[in-house]
Short mmCIF file of C-alpha atoms in Angstrom, two decimals:
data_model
loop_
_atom_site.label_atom_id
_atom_site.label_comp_id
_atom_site.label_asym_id
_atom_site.label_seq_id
_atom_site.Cartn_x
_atom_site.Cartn_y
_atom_site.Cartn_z
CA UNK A 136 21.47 -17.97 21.82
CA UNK A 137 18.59 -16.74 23.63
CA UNK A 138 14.99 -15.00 22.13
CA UNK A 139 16.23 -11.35 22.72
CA UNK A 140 19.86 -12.19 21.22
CA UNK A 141 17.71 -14.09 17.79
CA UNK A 142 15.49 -10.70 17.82
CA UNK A 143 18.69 -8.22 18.31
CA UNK A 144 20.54 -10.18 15.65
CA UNK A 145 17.63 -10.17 13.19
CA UNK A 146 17.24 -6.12 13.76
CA UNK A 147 21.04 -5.60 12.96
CA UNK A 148 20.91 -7.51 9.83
CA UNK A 149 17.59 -5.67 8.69
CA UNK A 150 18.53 -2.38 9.64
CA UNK A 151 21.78 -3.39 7.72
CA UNK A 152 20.82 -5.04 4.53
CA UNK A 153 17.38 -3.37 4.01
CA UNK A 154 17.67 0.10 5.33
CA UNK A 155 21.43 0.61 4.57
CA UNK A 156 22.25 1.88 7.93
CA UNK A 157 25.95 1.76 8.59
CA UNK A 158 27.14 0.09 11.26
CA UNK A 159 27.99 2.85 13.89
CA UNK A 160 24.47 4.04 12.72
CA UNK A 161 23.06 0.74 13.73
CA UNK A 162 25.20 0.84 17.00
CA UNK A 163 23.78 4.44 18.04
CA UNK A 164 20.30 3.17 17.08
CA UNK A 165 20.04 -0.63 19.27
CA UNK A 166 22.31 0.84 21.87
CA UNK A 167 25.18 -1.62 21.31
CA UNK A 168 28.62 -0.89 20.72
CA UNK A 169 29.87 -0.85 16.80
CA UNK A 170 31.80 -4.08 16.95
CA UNK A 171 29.05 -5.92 18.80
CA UNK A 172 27.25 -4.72 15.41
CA UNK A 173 29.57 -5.85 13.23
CA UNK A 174 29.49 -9.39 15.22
CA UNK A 175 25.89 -9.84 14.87
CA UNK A 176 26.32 -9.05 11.12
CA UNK A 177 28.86 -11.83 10.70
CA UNK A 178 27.02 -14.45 12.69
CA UNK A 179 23.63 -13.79 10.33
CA UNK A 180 25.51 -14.31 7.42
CA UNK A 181 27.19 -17.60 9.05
CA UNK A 182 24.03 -18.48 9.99
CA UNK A 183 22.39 -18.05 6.96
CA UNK A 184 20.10 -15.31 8.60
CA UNK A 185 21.16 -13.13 5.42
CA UNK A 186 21.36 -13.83 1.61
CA UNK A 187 20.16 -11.53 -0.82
CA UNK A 188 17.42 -10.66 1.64
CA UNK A 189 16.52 -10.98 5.29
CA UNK A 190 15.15 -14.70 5.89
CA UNK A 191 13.55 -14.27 8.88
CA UNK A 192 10.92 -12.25 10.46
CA UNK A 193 10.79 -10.20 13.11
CA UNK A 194 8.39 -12.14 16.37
CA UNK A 195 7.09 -8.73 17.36
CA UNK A 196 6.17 -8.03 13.68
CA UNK A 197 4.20 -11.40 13.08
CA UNK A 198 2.90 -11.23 16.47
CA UNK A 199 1.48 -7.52 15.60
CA UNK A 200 0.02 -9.86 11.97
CA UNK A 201 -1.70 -12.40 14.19
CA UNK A 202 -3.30 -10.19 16.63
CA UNK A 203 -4.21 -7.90 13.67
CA UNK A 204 -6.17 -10.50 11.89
CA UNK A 205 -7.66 -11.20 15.33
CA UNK A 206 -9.05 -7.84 15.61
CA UNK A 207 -10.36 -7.13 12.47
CA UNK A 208 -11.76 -8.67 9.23
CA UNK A 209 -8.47 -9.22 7.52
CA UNK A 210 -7.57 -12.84 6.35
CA UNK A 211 -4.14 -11.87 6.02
CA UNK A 212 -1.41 -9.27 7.21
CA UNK A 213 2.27 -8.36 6.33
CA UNK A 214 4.07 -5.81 9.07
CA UNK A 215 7.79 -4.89 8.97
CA UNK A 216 9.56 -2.59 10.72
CA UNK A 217 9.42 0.65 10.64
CA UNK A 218 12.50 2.38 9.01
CA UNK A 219 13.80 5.44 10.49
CA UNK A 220 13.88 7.79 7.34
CA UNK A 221 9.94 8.55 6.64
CA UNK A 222 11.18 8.49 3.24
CA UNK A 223 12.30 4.51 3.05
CA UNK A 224 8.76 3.11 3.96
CA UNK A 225 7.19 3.17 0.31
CA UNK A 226 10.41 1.26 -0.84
CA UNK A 227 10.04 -1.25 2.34
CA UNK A 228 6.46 -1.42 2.15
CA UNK A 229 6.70 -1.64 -1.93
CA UNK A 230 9.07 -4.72 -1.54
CA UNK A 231 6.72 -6.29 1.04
CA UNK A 232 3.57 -6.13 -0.83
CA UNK A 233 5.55 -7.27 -3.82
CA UNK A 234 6.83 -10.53 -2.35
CA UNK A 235 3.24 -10.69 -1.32
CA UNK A 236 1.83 -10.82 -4.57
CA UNK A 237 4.39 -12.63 -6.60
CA UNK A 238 3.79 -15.46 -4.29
CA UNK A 239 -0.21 -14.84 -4.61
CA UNK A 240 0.12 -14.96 -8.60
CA UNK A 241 2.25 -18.15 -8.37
CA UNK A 242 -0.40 -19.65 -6.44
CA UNK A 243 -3.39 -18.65 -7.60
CA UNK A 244 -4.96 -18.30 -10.84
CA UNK A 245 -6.31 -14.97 -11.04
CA UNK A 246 -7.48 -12.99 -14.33
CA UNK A 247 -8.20 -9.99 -13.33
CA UNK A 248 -5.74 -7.36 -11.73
CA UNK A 249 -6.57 -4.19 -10.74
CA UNK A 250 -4.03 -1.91 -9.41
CA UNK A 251 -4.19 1.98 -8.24
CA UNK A 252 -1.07 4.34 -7.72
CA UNK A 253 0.94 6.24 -5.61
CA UNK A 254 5.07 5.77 -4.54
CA UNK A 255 4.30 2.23 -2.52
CA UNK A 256 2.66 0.67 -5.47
CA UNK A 257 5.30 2.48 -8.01
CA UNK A 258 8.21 0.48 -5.63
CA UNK A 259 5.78 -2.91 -5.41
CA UNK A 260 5.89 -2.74 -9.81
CA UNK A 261 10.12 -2.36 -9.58
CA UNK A 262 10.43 -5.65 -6.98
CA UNK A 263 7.65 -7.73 -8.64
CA UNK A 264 9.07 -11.02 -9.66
CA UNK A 265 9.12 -10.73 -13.26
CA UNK A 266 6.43 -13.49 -15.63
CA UNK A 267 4.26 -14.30 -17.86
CA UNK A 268 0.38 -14.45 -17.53
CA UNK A 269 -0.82 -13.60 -20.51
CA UNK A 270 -4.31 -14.59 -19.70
CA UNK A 271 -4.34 -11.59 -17.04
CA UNK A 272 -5.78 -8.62 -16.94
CA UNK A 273 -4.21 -5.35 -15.22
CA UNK A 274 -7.04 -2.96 -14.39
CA UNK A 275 -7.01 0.61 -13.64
CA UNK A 276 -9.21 1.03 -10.73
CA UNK A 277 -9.55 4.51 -11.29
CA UNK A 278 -9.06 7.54 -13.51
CA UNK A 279 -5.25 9.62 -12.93
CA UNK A 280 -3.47 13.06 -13.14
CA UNK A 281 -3.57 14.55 -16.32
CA UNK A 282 0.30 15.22 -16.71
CA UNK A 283 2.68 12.68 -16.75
CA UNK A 284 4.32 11.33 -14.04
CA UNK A 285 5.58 7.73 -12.83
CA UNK A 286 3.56 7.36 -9.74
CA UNK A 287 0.08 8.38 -12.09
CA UNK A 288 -2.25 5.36 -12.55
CA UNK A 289 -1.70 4.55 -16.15
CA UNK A 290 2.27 4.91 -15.55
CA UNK A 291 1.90 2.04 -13.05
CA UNK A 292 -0.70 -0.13 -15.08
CA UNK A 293 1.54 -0.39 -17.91
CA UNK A 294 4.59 -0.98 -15.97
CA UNK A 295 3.16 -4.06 -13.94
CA UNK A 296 1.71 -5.29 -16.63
CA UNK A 297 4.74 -4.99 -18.82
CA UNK A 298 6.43 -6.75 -15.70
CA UNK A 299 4.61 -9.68 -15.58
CA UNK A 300 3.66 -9.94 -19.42
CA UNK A 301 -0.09 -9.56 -18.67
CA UNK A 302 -2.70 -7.79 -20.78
CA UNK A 303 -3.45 -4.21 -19.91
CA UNK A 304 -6.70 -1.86 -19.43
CA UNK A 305 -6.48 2.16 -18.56
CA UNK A 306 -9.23 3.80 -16.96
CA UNK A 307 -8.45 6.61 -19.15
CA UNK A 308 -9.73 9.45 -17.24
CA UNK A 309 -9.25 12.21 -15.07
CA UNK A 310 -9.18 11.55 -11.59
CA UNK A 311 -12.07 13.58 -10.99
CA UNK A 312 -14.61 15.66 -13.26
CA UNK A 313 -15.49 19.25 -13.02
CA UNK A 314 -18.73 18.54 -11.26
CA UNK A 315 -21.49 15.67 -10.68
CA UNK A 316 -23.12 16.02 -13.49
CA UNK A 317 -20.04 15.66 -15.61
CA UNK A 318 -19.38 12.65 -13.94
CA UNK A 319 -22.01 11.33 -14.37
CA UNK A 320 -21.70 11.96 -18.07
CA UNK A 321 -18.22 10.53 -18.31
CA UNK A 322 -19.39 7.40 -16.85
CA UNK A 323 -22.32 6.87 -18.56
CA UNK A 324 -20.40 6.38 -21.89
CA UNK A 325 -19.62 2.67 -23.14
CA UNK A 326 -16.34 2.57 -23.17
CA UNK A 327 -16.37 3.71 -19.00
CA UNK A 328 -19.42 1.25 -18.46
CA UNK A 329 -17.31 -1.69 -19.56
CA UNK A 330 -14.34 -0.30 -17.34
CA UNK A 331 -16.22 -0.56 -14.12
CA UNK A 332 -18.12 -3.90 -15.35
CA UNK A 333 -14.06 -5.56 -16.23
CA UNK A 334 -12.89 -4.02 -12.95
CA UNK A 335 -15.77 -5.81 -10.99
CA UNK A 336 -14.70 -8.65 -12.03
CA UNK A 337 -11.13 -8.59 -10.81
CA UNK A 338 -9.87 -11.18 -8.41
CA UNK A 339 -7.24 -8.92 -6.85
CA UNK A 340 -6.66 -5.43 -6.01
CA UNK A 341 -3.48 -3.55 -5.38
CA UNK A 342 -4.14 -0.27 -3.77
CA UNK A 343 -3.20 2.21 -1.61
CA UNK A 344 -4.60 4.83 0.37
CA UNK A 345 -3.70 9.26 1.29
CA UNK A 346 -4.06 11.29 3.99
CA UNK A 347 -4.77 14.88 3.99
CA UNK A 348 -0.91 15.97 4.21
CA UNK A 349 1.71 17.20 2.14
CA UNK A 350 2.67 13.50 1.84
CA UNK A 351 0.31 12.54 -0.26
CA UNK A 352 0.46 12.77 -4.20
CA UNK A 353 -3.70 13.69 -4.52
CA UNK A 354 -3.29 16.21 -2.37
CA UNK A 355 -0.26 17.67 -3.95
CA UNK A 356 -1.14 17.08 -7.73
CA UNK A 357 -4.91 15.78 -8.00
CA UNK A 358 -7.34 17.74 -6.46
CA UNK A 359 -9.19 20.01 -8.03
CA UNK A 360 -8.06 24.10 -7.61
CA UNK A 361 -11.72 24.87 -6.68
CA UNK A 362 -11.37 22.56 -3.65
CA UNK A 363 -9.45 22.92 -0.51
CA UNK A 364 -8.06 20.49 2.22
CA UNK A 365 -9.35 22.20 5.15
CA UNK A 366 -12.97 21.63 3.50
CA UNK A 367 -11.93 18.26 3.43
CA UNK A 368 -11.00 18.36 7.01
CA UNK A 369 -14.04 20.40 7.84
CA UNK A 370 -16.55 17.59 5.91
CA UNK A 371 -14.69 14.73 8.40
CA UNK A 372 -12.55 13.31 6.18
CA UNK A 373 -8.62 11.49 7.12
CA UNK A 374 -7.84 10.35 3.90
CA UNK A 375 -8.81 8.46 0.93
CA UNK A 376 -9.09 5.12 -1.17
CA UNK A 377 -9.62 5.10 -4.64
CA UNK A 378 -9.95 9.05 -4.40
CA UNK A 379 -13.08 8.88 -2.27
CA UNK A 380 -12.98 10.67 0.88
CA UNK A 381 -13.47 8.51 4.47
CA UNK A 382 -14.50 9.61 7.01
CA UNK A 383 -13.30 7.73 10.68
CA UNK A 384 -15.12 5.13 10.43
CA UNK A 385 -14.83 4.36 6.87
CA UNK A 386 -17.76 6.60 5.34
CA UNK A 387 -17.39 8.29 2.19
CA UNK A 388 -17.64 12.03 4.04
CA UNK A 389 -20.67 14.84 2.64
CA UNK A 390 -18.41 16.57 0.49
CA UNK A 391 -18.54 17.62 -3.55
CA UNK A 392 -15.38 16.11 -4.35
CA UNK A 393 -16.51 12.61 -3.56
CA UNK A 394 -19.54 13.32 -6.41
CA UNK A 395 -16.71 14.07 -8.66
CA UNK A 396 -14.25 10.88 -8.37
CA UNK A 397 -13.92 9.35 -11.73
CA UNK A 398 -13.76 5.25 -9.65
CA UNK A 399 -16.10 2.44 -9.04
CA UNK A 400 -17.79 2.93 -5.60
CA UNK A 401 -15.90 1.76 -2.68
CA UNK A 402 -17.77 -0.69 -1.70
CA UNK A 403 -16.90 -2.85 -4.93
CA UNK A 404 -13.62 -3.54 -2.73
CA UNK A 405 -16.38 -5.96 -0.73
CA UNK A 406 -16.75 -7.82 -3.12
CA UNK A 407 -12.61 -8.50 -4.84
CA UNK A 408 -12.04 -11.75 -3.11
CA UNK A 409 -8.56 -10.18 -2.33
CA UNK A 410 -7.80 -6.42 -1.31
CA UNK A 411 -4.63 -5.80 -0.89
CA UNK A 412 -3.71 -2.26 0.53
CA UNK A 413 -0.06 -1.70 0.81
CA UNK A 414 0.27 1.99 3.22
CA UNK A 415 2.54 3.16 5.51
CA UNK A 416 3.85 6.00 7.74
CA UNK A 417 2.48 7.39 11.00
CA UNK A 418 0.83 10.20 9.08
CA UNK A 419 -1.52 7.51 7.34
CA UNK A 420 -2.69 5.69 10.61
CA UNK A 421 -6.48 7.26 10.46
CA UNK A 422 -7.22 6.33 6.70
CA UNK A 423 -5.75 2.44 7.43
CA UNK A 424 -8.15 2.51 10.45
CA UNK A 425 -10.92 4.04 8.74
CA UNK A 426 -10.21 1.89 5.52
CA UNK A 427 -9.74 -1.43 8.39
CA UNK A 428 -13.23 -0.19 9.91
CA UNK A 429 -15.27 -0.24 6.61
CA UNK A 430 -13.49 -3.52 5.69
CA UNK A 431 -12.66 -2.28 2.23
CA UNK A 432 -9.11 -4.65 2.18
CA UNK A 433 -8.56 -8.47 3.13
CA UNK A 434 -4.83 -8.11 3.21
CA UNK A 435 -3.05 -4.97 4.76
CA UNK A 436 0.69 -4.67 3.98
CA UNK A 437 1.91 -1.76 6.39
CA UNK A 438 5.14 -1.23 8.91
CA UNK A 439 4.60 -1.83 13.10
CA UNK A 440 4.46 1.77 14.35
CA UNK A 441 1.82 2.56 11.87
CA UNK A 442 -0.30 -0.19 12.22
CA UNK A 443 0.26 -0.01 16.50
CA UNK A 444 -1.41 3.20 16.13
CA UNK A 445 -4.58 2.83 13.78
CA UNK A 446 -5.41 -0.63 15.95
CA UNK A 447 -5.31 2.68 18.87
CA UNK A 448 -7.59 4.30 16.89
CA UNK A 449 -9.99 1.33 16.05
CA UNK A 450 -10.06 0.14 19.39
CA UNK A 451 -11.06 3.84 20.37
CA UNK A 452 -13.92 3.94 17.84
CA UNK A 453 -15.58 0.84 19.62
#
């Protein structure tokens, strides 16, 4: 069997087993006819290609890794394909990242965990090998929505936490305060004081980062009613970590909001010896490249068209 007939048979059984494409689906997709399809499938599970899971990776994919870490600060990378349906790459990317960091925990002994929210991270909780480390600490990383909802940041604290029998800490507060001198208020109370000092201390991060569409949950449910996205757009911004505001290059942008955000600075993500940010989707490209720009994560977890286009972008900004 040749390279291209390894790589074809490997697409099949992802598209296949993690995607749930059908077979004629998978035909109309690669080009081939159905039974050649159906072949493939039988030969990776023959093979032992296919378990439970998909034990091999893509050579494009961890070529794409490689050259990543080449081009940027990253020490590590995880790319997988991109699915078809927009709406499977939180659940690919959320299984990704939480291979990632099962094997992470397993290896390394880390006390402090802090994790943010959003769909991705809400998936990388569900396929989290379950344990126990009951001498870790999951950390908020920053304040949530004010209604309940799964995806909100104390939602997804608990849950991992619960998942891997580890000690939990909410950063109980709203995402962001009425104004800067609120803010400021909040923050400067004890029990917020030794939030930011316990998330400081954390070893790892799991986080993940918006854009300024539709798509993303702060946009939809957690900005404030006196502020608008297209003063957002207007200030600069592409997105956001942590509910600050970047700019291209990875700058928190000149607007009010950012004075507002109810988080640790950004640049506290420096200094976590590992930053994972699990994103995905074309419509997140310029926030990965910004975030990739101001080095605020050590390990990106993200699919191949998305992370084709923000190196683009990088290599554009110089």
């Amino acid at each position: 069997m040749t390279a291209d007939d390894e790589q074809l048979r490997v697409r099949v059984a992802w598209l296949y087993f993690m995607e749930g494409l059908t077979q004629a689906d998978i035909a109309t997709r690669l080009g081939i006819t159905r039974l050649r399809a159906n072949r493939l499938l039988g030969e990776a599970r023959a093979s032992g290609l296919v378990s439970i899971q998909v034990n091999s990776r893509l050579s494009d994919c961890v070529a794409l890794e490689r050259q990543l870490v080449a081009e940027t600060a990253l020490r590590d990378a995880v790319v997988v394909p991109t699915p078809s349906d927009p709406d499977q790459v939180p659940v690919v990317l959320g299984r990704a990242a939480a291979e990632y960091l099962s094997r992470h925990l397993d290896e390394n002994r880390v006390r402090g965990l802090g994790i943010g929210w959003g769909t991705t991270l809400r998936e990388a909780v569900r396929h989290l090998r379950a344990g126990s480390f009951p001498e870790l600490s999951v950390n908020s990383m920053m304040g949530g929505l004010t209604h309940g909802l799964e995806l909100n940041t104390f939602e997804i604290a608990s849950s991992l936490a619960s998942r891997i029998a580890a000690q939990c800490n909410y950063f109980a507060a709203p995402i962001y305060a009425g104004s800067a001198k609120s803010r400021d208020t909040i923050l400067a109370q004890d029990v917020f004081r030794d939030s930011l000092q316990r998330i400081a201390t954390n070893d790892v991060a799991l986080l993940s980062v918006g854009d300024l569409s539709r798509r993303s949950l702060l946009i939809r449910y957690g900005l404030p009613r006196d502020v608008t996205v297209e003063s957002l757009r207007t200030s600069g911004a592409v997105g956001d970590i942590m509910g600050t505001f970047l700019d291209p290059r990875g700058a928190p942008v000149k607007h009010g909001l950012n004075q507002r955000v109810i988080a640790p600075p950004i640049a506290i993500l420096r200094d976590i010896s590992t930053v994972i940010v699990a994103s995905g989707g074309l419509n997140k490209a310029a926030v990965l490249a910004a975030v990739l720009r101001a080095r605020l994560c050590s390990v990106l977890v993200s699919d191949e068209a998305t992370v084709r286009a923000a190196m683009g972008l990088l290599r554009g900004l110089g």
